[in-house]
mmCIF file of C-alpha atoms in Angstrom:
data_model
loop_
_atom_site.group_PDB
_atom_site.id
_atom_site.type_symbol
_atom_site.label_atom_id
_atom_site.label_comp_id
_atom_site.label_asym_id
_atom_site.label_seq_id
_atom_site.Cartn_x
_atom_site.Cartn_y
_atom_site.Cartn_z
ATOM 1 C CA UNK A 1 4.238 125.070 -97.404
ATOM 2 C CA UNK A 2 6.662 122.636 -99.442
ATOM 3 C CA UNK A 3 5.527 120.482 -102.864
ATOM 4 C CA UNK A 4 6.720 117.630 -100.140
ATOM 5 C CA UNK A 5 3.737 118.291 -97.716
ATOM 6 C CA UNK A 6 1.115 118.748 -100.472
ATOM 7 C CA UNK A 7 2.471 115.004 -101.387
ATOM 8 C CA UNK A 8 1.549 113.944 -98.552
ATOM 9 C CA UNK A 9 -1.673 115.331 -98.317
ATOM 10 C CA UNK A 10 -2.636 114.045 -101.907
ATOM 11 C CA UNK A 11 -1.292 110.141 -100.612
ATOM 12 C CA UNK A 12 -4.056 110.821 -97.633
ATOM 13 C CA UNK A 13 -6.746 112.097 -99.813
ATOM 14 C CA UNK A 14 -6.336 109.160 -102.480
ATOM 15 C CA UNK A 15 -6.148 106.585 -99.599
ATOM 16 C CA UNK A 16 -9.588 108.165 -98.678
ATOM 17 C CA UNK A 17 -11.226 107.722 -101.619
ATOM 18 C CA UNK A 18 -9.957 104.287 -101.973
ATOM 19 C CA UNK A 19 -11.172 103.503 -98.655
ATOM 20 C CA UNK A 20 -14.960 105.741 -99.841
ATOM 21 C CA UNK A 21 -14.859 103.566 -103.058
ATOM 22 C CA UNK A 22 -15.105 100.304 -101.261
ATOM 23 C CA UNK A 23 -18.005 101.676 -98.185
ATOM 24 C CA UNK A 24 -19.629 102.571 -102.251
ATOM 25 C CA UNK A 25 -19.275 99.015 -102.951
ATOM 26 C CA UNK A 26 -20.663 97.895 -99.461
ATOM 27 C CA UNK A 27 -23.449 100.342 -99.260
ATOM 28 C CA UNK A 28 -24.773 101.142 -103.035
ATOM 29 C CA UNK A 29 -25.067 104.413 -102.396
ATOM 30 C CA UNK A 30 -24.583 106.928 -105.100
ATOM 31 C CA UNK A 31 -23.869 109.890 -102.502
ATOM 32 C CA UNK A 32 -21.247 108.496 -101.459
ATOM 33 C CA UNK A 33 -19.588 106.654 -104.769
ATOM 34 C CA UNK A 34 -19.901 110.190 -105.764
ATOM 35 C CA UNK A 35 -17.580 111.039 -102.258
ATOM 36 C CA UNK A 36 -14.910 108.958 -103.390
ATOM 37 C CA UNK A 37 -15.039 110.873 -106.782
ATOM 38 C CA UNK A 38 -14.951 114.107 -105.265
ATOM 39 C CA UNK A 39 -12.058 112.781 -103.014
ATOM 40 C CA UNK A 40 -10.534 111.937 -105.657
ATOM 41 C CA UNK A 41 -10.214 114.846 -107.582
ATOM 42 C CA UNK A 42 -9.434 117.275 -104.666
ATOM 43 C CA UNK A 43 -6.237 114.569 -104.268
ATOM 44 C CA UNK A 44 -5.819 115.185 -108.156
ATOM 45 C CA UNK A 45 -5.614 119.093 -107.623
ATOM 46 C CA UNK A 46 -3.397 119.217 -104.784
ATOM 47 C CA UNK A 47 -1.096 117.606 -106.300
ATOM 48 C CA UNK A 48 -1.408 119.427 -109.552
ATOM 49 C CA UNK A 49 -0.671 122.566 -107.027
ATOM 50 C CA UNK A 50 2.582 120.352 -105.552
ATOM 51 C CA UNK A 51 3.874 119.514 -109.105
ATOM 52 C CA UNK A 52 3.667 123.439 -109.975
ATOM 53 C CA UNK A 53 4.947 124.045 -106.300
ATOM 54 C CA UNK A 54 8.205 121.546 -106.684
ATOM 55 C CA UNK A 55 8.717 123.059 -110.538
ATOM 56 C CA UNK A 56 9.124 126.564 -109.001
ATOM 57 C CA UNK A 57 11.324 125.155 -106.104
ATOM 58 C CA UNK A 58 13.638 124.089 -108.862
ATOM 59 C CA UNK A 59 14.052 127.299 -110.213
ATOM 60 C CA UNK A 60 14.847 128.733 -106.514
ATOM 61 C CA UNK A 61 17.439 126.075 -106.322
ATOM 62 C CA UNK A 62 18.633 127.274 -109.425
ATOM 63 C CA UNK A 63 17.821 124.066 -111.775
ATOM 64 C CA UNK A 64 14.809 125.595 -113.387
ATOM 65 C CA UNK A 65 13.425 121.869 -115.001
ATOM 66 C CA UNK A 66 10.360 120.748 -114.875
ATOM 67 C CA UNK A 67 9.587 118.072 -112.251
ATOM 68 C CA UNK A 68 10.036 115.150 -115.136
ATOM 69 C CA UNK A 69 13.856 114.054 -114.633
ATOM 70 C CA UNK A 70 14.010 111.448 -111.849
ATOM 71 C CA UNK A 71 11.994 107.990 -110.164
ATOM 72 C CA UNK A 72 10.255 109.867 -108.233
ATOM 73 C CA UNK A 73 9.194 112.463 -109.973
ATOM 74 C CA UNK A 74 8.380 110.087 -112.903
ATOM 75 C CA UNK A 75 6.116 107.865 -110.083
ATOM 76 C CA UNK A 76 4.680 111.101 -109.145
ATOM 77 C CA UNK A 77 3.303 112.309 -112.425
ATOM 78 C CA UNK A 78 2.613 108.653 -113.251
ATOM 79 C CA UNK A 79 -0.145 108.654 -110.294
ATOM 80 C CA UNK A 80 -1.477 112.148 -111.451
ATOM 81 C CA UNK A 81 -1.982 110.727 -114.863
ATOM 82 C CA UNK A 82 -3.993 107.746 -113.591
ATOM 83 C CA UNK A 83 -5.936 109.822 -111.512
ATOM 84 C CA UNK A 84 -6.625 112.867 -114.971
ATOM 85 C CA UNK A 85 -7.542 109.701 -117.143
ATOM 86 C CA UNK A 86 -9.702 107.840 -114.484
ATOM 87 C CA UNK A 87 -11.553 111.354 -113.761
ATOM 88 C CA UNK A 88 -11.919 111.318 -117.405
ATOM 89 C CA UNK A 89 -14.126 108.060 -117.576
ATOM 90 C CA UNK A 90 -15.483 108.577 -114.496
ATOM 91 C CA UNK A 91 -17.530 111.498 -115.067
ATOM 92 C CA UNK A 92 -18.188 110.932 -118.554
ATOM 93 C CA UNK A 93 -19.501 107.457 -117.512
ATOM 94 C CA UNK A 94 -20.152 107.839 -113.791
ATOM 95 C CA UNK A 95 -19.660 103.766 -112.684
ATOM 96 C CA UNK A 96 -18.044 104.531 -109.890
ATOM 97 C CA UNK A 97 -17.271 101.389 -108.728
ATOM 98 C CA UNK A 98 -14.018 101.735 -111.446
ATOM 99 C CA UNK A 99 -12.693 103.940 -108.646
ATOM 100 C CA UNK A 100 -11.923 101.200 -106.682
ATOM 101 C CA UNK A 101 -9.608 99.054 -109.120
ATOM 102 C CA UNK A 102 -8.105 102.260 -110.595
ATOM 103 C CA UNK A 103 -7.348 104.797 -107.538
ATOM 104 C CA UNK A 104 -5.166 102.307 -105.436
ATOM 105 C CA UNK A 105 -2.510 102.764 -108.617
ATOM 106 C CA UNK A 106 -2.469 106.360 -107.719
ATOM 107 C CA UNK A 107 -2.383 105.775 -103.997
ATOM 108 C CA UNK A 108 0.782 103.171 -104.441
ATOM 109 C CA UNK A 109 2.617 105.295 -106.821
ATOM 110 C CA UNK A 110 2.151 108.390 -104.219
ATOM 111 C CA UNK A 111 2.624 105.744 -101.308
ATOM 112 C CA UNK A 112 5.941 104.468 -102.761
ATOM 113 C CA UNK A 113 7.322 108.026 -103.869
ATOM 114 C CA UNK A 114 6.975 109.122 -100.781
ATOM 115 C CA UNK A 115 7.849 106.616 -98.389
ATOM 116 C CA UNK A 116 10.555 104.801 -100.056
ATOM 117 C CA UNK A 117 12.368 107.379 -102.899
ATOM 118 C CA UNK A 118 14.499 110.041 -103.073
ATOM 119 C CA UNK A 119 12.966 113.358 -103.525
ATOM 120 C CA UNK A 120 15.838 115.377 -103.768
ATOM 121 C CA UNK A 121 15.839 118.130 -106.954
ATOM 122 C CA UNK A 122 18.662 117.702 -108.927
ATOM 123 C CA UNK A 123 20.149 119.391 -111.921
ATOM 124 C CA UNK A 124 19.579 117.788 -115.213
ATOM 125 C CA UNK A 125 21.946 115.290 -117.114
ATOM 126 C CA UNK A 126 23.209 117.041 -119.952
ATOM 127 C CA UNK A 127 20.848 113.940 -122.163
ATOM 128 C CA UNK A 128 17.767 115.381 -120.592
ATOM 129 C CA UNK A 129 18.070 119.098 -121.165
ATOM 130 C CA UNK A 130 15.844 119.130 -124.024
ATOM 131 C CA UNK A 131 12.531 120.402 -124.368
ATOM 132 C CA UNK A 132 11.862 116.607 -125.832
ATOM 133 C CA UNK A 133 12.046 115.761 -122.326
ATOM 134 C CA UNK A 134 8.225 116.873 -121.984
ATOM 135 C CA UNK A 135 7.102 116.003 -125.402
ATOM 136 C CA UNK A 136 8.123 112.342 -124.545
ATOM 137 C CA UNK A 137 7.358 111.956 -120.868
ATOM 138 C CA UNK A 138 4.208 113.187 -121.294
ATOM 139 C CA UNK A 139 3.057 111.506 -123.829
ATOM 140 C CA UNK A 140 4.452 107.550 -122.614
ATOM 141 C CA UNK A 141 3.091 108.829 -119.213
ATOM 142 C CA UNK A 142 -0.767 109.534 -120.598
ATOM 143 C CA UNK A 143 -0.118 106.153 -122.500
ATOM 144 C CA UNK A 144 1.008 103.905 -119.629
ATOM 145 C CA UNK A 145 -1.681 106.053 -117.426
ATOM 146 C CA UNK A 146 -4.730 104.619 -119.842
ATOM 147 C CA UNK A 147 -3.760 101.489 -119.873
ATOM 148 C CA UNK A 148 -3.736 100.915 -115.931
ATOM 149 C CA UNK A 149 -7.177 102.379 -115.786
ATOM 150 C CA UNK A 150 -7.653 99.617 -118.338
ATOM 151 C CA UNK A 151 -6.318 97.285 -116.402
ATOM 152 C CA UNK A 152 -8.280 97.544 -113.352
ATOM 153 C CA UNK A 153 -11.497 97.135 -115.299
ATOM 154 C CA UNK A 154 -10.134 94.371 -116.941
ATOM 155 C CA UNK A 155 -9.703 93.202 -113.431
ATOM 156 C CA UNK A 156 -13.331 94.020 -112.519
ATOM 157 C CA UNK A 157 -14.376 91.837 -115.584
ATOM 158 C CA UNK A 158 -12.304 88.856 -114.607
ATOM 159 C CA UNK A 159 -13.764 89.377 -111.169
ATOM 160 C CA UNK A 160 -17.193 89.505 -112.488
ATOM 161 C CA UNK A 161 -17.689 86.879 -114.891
ATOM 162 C CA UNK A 162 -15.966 84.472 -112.680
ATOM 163 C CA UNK A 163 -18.493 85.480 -110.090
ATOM 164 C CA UNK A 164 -21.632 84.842 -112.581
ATOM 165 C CA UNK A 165 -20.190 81.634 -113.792
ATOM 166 C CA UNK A 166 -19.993 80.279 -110.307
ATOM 167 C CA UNK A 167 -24.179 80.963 -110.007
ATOM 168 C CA UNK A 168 -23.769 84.202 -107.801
ATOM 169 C CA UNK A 169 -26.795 86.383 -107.597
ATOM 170 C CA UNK A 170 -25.402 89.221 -108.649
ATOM 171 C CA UNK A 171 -28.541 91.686 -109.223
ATOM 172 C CA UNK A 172 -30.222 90.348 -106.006
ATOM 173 C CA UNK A 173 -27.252 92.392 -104.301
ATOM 174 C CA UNK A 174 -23.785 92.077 -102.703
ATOM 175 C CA UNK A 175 -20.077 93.991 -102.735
ATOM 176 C CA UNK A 176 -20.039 93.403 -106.254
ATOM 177 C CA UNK A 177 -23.841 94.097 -107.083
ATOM 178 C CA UNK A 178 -21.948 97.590 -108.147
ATOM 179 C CA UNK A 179 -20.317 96.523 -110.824
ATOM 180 C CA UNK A 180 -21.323 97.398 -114.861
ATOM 181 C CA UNK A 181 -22.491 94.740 -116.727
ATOM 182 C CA UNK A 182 -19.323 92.616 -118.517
ATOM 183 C CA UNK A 183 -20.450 94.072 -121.428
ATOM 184 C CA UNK A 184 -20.104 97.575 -120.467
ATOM 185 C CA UNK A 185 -16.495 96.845 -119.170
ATOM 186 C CA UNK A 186 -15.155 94.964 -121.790
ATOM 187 C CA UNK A 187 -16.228 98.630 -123.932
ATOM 188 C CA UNK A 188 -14.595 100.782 -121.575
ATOM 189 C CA UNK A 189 -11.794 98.152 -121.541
ATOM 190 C CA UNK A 190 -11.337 99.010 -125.228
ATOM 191 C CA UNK A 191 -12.482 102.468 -124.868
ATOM 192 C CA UNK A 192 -9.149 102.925 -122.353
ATOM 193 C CA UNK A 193 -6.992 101.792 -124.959
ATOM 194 C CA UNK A 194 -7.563 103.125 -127.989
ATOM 195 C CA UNK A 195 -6.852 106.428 -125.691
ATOM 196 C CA UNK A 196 -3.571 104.674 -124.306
ATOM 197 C CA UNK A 197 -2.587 103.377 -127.575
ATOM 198 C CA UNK A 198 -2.292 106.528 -129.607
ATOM 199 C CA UNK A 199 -0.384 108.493 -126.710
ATOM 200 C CA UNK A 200 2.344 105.254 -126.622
ATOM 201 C CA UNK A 201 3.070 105.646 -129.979
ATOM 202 C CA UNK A 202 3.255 109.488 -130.071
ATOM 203 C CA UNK A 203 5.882 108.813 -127.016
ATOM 204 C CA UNK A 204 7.901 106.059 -128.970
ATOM 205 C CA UNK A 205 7.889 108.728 -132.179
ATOM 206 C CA UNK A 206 8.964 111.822 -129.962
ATOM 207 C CA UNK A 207 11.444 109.161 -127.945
ATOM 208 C CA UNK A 208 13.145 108.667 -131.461
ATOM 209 C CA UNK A 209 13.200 112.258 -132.357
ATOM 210 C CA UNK A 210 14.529 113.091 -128.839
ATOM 211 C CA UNK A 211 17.584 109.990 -129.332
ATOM 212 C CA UNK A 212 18.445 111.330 -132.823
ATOM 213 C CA UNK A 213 19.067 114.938 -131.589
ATOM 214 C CA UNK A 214 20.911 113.988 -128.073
ATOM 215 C CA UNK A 215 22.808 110.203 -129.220
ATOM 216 C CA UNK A 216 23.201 110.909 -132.789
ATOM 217 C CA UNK A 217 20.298 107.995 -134.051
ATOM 218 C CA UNK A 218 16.794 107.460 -133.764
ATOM 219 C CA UNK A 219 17.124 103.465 -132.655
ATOM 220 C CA UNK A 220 19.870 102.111 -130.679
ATOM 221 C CA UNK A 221 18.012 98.883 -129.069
ATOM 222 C CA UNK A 222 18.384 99.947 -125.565
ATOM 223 C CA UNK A 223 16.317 97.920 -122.982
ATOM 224 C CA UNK A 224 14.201 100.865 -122.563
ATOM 225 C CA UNK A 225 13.192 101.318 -126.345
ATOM 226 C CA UNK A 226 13.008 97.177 -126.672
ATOM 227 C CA UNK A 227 10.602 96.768 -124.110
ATOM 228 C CA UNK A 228 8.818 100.153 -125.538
ATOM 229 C CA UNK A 229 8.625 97.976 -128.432
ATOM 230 C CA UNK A 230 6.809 95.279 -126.951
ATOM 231 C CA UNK A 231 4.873 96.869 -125.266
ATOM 232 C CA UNK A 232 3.508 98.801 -128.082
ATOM 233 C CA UNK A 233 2.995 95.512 -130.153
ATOM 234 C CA UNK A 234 0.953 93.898 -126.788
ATOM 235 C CA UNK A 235 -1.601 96.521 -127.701
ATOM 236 C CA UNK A 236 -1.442 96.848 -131.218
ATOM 237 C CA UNK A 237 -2.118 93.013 -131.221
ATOM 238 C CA UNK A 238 -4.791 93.791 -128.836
ATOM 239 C CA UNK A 239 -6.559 95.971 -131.176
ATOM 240 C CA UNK A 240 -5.992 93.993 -134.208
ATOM 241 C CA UNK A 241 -7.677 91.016 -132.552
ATOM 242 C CA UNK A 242 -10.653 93.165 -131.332
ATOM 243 C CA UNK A 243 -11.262 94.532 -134.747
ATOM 244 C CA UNK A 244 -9.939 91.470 -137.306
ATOM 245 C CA UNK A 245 -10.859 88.976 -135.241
ATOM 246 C CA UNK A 246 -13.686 90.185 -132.569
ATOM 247 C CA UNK A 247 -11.460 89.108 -129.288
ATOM 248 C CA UNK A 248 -13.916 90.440 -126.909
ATOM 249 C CA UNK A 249 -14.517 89.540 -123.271
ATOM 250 C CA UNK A 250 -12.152 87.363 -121.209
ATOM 251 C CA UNK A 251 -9.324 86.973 -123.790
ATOM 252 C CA UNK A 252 -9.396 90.475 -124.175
ATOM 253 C CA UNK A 253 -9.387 91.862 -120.854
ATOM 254 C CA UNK A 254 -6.571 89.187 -119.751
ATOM 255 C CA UNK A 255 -4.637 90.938 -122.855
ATOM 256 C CA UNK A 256 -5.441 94.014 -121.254
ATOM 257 C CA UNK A 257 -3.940 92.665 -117.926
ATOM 258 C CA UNK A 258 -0.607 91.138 -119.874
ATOM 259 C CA UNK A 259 -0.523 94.482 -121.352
ATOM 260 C CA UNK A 260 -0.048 96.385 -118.477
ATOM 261 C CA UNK A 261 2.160 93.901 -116.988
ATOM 262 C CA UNK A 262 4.313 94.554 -119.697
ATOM 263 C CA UNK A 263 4.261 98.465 -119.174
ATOM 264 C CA UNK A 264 5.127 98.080 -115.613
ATOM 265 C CA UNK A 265 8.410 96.264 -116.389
ATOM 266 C CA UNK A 266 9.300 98.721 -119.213
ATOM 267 C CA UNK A 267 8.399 101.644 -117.144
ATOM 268 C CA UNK A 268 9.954 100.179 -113.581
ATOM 269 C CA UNK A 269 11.405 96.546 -114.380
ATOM 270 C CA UNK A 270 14.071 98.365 -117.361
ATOM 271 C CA UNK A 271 15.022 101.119 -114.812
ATOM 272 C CA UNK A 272 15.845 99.268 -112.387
ATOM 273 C CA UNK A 273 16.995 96.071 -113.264
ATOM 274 C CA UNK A 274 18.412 96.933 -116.692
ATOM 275 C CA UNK A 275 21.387 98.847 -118.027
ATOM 276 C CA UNK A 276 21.511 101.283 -120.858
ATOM 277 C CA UNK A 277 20.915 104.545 -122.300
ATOM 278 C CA UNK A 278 17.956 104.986 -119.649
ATOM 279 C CA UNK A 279 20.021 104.457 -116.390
ATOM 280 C CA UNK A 280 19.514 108.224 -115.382
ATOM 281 C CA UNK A 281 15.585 107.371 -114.389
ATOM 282 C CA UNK A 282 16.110 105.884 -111.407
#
């Protein structure tokens, strides 16, 4: 048994619950909303057993890092974030129907790590051998993993007050009958990222600390730490209009949306389009 096959068995098992989440949506049952969650989490803990699994193959190989230092190791403990922090709300909260907008993430991330990256362990550049590297990649990764859960129920709200303002019915029934009340997502909306928020900034602060003991300085403007930057005041401006200026609702959950867009092209968009200090992440 190889981490590489317990990928691929995690892909399969979050491309079930995906496909459980919607038959939830279609039937309204709670058995089997709660069979996408379970679906979900035995994805989450096989490949919690394939990230271990792939962390001791690099110490056979004679690399001994942990699985943090390339794209598609970074994708892959991207998608287990999403999935920790969407298991998170889900059973604290238990609307399922979140599962839905949130899992497919995972199930892309796993999807395009698999299919279309190299998974090759390599030894680390001499800038990454530092335990900073899991102070930082942890943290940004938790971050950038609470705001896509935001962002899918961001999506959900968009999806649902559109759908009331156009005169549907939506407690006589329906695929979206399922959904919380716009109220109750614009909270967990919020809820997502004041958990995403702190975690992005404890990244940016342990990023600096990490630059000033490998390049010498805590700032150098790379693409990577500009776009870090914005993305950090997206949200900041996000909560600063919820609380100073009670943004709720639409403008907040498109925001939320921007927000995310935003995190995508610093996580992704930087690495692979962009030059700098963070060319090794590809």
């Amino acid at each position: 048994m190889s981490s590489s096959m317990l990928f691929n068995v995690t892909m399969v098992l979050y491309m079930v619950s995906t496909c459980i989440f919607f038959a939830f949506l279609a039937s309204r049952s709670k058995a089997v909303g709660l069979g996408g969650t379970y679906a979900a989490l035995f994805g989450f803990l096989v490949q919690t057993a394939a990230i271990g699994l792939r962390w001791k193959e690099s110490y056979d190989q004679g690399h001994g890092h942990a699985p943090l230092s390339n794209l598609f190791e970074s994708v892959v403990f991207f998608s287990w974030t999403i999935v920790l922090i969407f298991l998170f709300i889900d059973f604290k909260y238990k609307y399922r129907a979140i599962g839905f907008f949130v899992i497919p993430f995972a199930l892309f991330g796993m999807a395009w790590a698999q299919l279309g990256l190299d998974s090759g362990i390599e030894p680390l550049v001499p800038a990454l051998q530092s335990n900073w590297l899991m102070y930082h990649v942890i943290t940004c990764f938790l971050g950038y993993a609470a705001f896509a859960v935001a962002c899918g129920i961001s999506i959900m709200y968009l999806i649902r007050e559109k759908m009331e303002q156009g005169g549907g019915n939506v407690q006589a029934g329906g695929l979206l009958s399922m959904f919380p009340s716009i109220r109750v997502l614009d909270d967990l909306n919020y809820k997502a990222i004041m958990i995403g928020f702190p975690l992005l900034s404890l990244g940016i602060i342990t990023g600096a600390a990490w630059a000033n003991y490998a390049w010498g300085t805590y700032w150098s403007w790379d693409p990577k730490e500009t776009w870090s930057l914005i993305v950090w005041f997206v949200y900041a401006a996000f909560l600063h209009a919820r609380i100073t200026r009670g943004w709720v609702g639409r403008r907040a959950a498109i925001l939320s949306v921007i927000g995310f867009a935003a995190t995508i092209f610093c996580y992704l968009g930087v690495n692979l389009f962009l030059s700098g200090l963070h060319s090794y992440g590809r």
